[in-house]
mmCIF file of C-alpha atoms in Angstrom:
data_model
loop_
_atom_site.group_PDB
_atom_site.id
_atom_site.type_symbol
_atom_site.label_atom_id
_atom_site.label_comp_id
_atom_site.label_asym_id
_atom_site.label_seq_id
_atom_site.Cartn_x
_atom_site.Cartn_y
_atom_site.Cartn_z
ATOM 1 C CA UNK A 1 -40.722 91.515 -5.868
ATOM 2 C CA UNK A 2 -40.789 88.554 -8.695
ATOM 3 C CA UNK A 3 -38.728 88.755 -12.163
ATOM 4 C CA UNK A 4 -40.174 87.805 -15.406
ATOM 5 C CA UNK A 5 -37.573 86.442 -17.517
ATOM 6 C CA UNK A 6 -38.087 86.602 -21.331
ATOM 7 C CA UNK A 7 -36.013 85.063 -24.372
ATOM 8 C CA UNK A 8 -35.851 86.905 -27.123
ATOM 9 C CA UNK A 9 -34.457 85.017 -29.984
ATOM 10 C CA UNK A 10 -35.668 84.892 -33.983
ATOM 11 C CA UNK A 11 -34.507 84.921 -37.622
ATOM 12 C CA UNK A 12 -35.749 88.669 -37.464
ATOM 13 C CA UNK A 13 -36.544 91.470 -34.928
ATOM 14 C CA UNK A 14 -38.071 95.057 -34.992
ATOM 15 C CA UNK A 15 -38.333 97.327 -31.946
ATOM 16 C CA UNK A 16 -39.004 100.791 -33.050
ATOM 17 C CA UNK A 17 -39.550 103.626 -30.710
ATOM 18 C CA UNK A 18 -39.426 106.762 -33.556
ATOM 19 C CA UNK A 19 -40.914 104.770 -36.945
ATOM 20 C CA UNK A 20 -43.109 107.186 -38.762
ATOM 21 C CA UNK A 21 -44.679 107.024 -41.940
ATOM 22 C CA UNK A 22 -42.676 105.019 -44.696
ATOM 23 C CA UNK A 23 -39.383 104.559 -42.894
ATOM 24 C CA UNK A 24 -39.380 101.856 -40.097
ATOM 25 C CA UNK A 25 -36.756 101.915 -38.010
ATOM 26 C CA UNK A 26 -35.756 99.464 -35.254
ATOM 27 C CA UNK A 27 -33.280 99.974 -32.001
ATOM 28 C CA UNK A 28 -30.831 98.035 -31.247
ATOM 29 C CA UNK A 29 -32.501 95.768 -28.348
ATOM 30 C CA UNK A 30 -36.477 95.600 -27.671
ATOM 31 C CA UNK A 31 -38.460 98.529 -26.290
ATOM 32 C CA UNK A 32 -40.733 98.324 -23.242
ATOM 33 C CA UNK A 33 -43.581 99.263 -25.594
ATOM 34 C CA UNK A 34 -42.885 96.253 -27.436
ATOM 35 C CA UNK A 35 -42.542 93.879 -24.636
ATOM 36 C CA UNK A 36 -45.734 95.509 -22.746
ATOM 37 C CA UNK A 37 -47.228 94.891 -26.180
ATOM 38 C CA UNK A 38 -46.159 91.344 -26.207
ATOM 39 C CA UNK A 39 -47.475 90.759 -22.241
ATOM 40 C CA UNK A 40 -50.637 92.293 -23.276
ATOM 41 C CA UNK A 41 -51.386 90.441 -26.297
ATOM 42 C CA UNK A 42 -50.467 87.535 -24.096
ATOM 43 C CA UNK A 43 -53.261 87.805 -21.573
ATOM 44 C CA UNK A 44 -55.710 88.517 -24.589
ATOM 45 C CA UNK A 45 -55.782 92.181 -23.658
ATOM 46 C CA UNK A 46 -57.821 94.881 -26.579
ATOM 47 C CA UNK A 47 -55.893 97.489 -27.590
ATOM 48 C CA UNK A 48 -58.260 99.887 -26.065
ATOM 49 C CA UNK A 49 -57.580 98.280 -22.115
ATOM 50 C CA UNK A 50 -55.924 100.453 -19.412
ATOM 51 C CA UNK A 51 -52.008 99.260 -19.381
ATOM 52 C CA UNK A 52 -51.126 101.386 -16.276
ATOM 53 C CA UNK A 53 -50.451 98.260 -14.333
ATOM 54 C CA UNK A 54 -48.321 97.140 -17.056
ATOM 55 C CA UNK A 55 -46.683 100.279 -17.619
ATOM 56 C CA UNK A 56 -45.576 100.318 -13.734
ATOM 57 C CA UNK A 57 -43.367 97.544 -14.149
ATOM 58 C CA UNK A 58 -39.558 98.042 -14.145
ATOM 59 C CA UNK A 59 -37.910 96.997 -17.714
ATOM 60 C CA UNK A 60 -34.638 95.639 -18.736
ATOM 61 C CA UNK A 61 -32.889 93.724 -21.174
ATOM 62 C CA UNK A 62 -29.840 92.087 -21.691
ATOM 63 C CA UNK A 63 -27.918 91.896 -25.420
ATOM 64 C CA UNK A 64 -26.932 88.113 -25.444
ATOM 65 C CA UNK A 65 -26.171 88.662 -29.390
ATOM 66 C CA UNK A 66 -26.097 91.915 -30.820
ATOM 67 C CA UNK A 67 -27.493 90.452 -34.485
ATOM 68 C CA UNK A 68 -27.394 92.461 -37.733
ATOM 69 C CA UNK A 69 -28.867 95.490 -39.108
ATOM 70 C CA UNK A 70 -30.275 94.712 -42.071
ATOM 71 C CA UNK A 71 -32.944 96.494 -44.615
ATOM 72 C CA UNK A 72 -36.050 95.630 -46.623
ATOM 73 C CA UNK A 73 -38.199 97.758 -48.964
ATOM 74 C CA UNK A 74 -42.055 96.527 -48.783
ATOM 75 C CA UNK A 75 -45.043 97.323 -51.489
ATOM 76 C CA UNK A 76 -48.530 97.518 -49.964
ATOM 77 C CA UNK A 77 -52.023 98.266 -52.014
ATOM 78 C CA UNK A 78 -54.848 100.575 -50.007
ATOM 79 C CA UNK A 79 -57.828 97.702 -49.452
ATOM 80 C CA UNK A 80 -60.352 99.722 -50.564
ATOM 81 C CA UNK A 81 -59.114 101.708 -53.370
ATOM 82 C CA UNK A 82 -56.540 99.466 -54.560
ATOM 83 C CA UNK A 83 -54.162 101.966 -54.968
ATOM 84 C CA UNK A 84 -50.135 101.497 -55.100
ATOM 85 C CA UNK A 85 -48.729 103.132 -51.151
ATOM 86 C CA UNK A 86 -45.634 104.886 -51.045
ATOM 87 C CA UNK A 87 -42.360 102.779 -50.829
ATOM 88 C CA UNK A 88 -42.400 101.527 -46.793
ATOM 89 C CA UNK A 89 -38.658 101.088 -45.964
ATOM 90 C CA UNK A 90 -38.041 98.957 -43.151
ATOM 91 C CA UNK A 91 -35.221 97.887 -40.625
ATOM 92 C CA UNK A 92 -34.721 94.835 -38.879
ATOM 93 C CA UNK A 93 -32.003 92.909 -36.415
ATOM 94 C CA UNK A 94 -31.438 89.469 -38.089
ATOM 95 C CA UNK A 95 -29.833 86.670 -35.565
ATOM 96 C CA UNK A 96 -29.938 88.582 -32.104
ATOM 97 C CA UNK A 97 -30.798 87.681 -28.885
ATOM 98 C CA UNK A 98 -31.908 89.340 -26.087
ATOM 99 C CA UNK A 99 -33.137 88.348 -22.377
ATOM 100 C CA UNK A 100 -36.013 90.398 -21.297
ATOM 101 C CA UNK A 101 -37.109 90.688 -18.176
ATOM 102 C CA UNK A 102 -40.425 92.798 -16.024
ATOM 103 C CA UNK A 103 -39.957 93.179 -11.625
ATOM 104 C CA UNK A 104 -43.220 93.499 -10.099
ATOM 105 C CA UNK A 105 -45.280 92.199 -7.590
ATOM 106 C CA UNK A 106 -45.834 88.510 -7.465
ATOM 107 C CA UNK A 107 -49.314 88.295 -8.077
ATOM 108 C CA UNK A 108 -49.195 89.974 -11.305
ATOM 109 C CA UNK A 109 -46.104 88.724 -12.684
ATOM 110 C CA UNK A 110 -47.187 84.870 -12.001
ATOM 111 C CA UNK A 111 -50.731 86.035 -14.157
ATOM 112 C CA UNK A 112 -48.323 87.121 -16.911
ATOM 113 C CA UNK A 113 -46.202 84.531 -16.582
ATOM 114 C CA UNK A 114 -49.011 82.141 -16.982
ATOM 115 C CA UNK A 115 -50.263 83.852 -20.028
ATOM 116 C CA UNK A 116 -46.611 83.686 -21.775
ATOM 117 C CA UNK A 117 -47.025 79.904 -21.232
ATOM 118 C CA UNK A 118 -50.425 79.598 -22.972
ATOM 119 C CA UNK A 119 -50.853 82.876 -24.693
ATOM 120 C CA UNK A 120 -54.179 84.906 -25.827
ATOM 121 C CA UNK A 121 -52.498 85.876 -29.251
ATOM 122 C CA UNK A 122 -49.327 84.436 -30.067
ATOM 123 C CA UNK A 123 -46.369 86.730 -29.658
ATOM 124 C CA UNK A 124 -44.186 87.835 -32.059
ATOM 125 C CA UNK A 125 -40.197 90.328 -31.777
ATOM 126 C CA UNK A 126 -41.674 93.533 -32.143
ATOM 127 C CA UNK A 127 -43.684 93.095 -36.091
ATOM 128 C CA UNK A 128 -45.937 89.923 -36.792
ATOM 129 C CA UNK A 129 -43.989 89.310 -39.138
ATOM 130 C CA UNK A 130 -40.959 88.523 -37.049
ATOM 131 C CA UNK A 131 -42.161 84.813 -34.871
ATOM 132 C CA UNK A 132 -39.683 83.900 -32.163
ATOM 133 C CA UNK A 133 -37.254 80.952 -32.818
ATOM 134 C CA UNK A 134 -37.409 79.183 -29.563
ATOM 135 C CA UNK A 135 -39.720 79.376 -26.338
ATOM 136 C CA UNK A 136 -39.834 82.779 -24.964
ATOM 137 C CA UNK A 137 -40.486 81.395 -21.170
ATOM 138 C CA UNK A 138 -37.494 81.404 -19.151
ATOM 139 C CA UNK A 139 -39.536 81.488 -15.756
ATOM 140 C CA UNK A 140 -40.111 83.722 -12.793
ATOM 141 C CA UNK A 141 -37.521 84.640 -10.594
ATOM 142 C CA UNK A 142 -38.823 84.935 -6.939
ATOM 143 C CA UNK A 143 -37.875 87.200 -4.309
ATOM 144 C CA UNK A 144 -34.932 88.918 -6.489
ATOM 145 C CA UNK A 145 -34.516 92.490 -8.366
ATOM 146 C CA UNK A 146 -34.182 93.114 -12.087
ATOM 147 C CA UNK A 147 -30.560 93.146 -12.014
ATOM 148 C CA UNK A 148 -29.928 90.586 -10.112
ATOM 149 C CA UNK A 149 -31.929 88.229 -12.211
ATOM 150 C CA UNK A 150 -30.524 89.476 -15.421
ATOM 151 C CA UNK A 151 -26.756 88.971 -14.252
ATOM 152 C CA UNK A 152 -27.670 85.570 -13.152
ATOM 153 C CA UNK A 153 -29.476 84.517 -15.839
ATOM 154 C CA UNK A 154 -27.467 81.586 -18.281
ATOM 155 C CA UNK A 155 -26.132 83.006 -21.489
ATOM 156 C CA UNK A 156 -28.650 82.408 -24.192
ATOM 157 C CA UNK A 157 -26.486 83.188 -27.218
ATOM 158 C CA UNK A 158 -26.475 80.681 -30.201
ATOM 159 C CA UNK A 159 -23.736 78.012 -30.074
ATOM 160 C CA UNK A 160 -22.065 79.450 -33.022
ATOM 161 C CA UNK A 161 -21.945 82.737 -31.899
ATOM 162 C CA UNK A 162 -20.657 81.816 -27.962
ATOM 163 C CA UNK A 163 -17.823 79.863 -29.702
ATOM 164 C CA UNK A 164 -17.021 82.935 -31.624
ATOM 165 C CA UNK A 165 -16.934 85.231 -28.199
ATOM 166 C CA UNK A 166 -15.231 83.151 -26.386
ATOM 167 C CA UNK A 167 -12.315 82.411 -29.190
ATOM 168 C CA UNK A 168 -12.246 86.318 -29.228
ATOM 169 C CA UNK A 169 -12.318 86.746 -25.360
ATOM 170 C CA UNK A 170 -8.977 84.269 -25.135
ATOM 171 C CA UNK A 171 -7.226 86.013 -28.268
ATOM 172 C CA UNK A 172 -7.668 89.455 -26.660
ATOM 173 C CA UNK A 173 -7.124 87.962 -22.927
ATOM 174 C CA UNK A 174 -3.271 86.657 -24.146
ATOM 175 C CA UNK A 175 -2.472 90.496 -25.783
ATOM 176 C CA UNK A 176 -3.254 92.510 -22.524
ATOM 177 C CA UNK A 177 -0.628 93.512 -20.296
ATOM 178 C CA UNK A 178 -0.588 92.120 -17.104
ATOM 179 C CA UNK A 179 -2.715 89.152 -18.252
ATOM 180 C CA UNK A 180 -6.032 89.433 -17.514
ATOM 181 C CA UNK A 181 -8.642 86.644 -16.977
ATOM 182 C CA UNK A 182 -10.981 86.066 -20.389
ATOM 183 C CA UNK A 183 -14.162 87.532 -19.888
ATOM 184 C CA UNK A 184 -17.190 87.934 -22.184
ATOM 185 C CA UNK A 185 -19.135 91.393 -22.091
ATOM 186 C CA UNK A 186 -23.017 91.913 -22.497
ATOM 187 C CA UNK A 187 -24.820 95.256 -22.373
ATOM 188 C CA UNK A 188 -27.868 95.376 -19.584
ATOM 189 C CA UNK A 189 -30.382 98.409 -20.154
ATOM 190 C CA UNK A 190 -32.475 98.703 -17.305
ATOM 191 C CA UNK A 191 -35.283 101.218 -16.520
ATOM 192 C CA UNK A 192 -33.951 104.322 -14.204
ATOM 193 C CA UNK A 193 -35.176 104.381 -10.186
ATOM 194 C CA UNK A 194 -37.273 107.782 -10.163
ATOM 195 C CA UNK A 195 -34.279 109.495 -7.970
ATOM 196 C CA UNK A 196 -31.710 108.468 -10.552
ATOM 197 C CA UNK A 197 -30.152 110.217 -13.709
ATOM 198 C CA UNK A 198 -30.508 108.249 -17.000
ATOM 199 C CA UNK A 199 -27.808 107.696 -19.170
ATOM 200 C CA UNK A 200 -30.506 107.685 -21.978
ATOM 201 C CA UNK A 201 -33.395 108.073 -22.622
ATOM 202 C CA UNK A 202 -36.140 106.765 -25.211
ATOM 203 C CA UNK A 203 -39.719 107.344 -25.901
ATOM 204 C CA UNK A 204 -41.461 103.954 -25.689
ATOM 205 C CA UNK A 205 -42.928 104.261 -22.047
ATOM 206 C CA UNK A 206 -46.404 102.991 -23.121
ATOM 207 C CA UNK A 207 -49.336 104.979 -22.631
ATOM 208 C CA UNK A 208 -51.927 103.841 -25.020
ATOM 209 C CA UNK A 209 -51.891 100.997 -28.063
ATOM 210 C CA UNK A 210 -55.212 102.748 -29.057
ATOM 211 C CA UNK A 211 -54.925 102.571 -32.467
ATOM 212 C CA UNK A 212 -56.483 105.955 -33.109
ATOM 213 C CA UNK A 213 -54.463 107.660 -30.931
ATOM 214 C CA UNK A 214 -51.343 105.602 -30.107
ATOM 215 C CA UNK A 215 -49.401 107.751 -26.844
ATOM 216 C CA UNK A 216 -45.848 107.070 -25.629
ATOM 217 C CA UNK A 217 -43.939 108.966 -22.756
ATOM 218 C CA UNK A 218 -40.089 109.322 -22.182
ATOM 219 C CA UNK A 219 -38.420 106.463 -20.117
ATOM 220 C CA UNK A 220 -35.179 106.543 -18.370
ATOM 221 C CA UNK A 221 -32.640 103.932 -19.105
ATOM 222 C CA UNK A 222 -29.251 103.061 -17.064
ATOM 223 C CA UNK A 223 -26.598 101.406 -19.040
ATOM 224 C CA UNK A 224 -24.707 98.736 -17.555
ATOM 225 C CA UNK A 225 -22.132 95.678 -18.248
ATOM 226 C CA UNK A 226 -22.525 92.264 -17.364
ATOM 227 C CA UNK A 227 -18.875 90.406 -17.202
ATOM 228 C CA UNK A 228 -19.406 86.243 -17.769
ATOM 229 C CA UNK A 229 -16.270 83.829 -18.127
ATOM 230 C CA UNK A 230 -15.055 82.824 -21.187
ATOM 231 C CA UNK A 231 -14.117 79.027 -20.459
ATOM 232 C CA UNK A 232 -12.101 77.344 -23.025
ATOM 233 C CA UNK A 233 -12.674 78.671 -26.735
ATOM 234 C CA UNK A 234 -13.763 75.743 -28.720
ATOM 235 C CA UNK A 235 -11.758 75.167 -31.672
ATOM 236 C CA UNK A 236 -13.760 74.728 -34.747
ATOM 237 C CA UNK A 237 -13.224 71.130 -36.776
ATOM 238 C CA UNK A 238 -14.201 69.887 -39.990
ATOM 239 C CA UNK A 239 -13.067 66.787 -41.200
ATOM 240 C CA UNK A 240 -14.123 66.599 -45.382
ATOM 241 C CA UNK A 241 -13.772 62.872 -45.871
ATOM 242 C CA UNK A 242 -15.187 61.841 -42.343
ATOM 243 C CA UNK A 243 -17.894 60.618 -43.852
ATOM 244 C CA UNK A 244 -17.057 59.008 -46.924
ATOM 245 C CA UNK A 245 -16.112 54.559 -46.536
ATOM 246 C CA UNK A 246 -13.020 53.275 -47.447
ATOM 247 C CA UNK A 247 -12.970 51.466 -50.590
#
């Protein structure tokens, strides 16, 4: 099996798995129906094509930066008629990070992987309004699991927000009792083997992106922990007049 690595990083994000009608929600990391989404677009895929091989593939993500929930209320006008729609009310995650990744075989993960690198449609986190900050490609991993690729893959985190883990990590490392080694945590969400019991589950298995008749099924999901090391914290320094000349 091959691992598609994906990373997952914008201004915004929206990954909703129960939006109906004028309230659009968002979970808390991306859906497989989003990411399937974002693969299909990819390889220039209709929304009417068969995704079963897509669908197969084992999903999981890791939360390199949980981000913020924030809301927006949005106007829209009917095209025809012209008339005023109801009030949409919408959630988003504003600075997160994820790393997404698909295990299948080879064959088909190298296609997708080529069509990340010079996509059909250009992919956006979950709404086209939300574009991705920086390049989504973080390779193929070869001859590994999902796990094991998402464990080994490098933090992805912004700068700002590492340096504020890691100054955590040492504050809370010094309190413990015994002392204990400073450690940063990260949630991994990872699609359930078919003899195993999920911890949760979510309805964004994708079916069909038919637009007349969208279909999602239940998915399994095991929650896990990844443990990295914290390093030295980096202590933050501003110097005011570091820039000004001397008289």
């Amino acid at each position: 099996m091959s691992v598609l690595l994906l990373r997952l990083a914008g201004p915004l994000q929206a990954w909703g798995s129960a939006a109906r009608f004028a309230r659009r929600t968002t979970e808390n990391a991306p859906t497989k129906s989003g990411i399937i989404g974002l693969l299909a677009g990819a390889q220039g895929r209709s929304r009417e094509a068969d995704l079963s091989d897509l669908a197969s593939l084992r999903f999981g993500v890791r939360i390199d930066q949980p981000g913020t929930r924030l809301r927006d209320f949005q106007t829209a006008h009917h095209a025809d008629s012209g008339k005023a729609m109801p009030l949409s009310e919408r959630f988003y995650l504003a600075d997160a990070v994820f790393v997404a990744a698909v295990e299948g075989e080879p064959g088909l993960i190298d296609e997708l992987h080529a069509a990340v690198r010079e996509p059909a449609y250009l992919p956006y986190l979950g709404r086209r309004s939300c574009p991705p900050a920086r390049p989504i490609d973080m390779g193929v991993r070869a001859s590994t699991d999902l796990e094991s690729a998402l464990r080994q893959a490098d933090w992805q985190a912004s700068s700002w927000h590492q340096r504020r883990a890691r100054a955590a990590a040492m504050t809370a490392a010094s309190r413990s009792t015994p002392p204990r080694p400073p450690t940063i945590r990260l949630d991994l969400l990872i699609d359930c083997a078919p003899d195993e019991d999920p911890d949760v589950t979510q309805r964004d298995e994708p079916v069909s992106f038919n637009p007349r008749h969208r279909q999602y099924g239940l998915r399994g999901i095991k929650t896990l922990t990844v443990h990295l090391p914290a390093g030295e914290a980096e202590s933050p320094h501003h110097d005011p007049i570091a820039a000004l000349r001397k008289a």
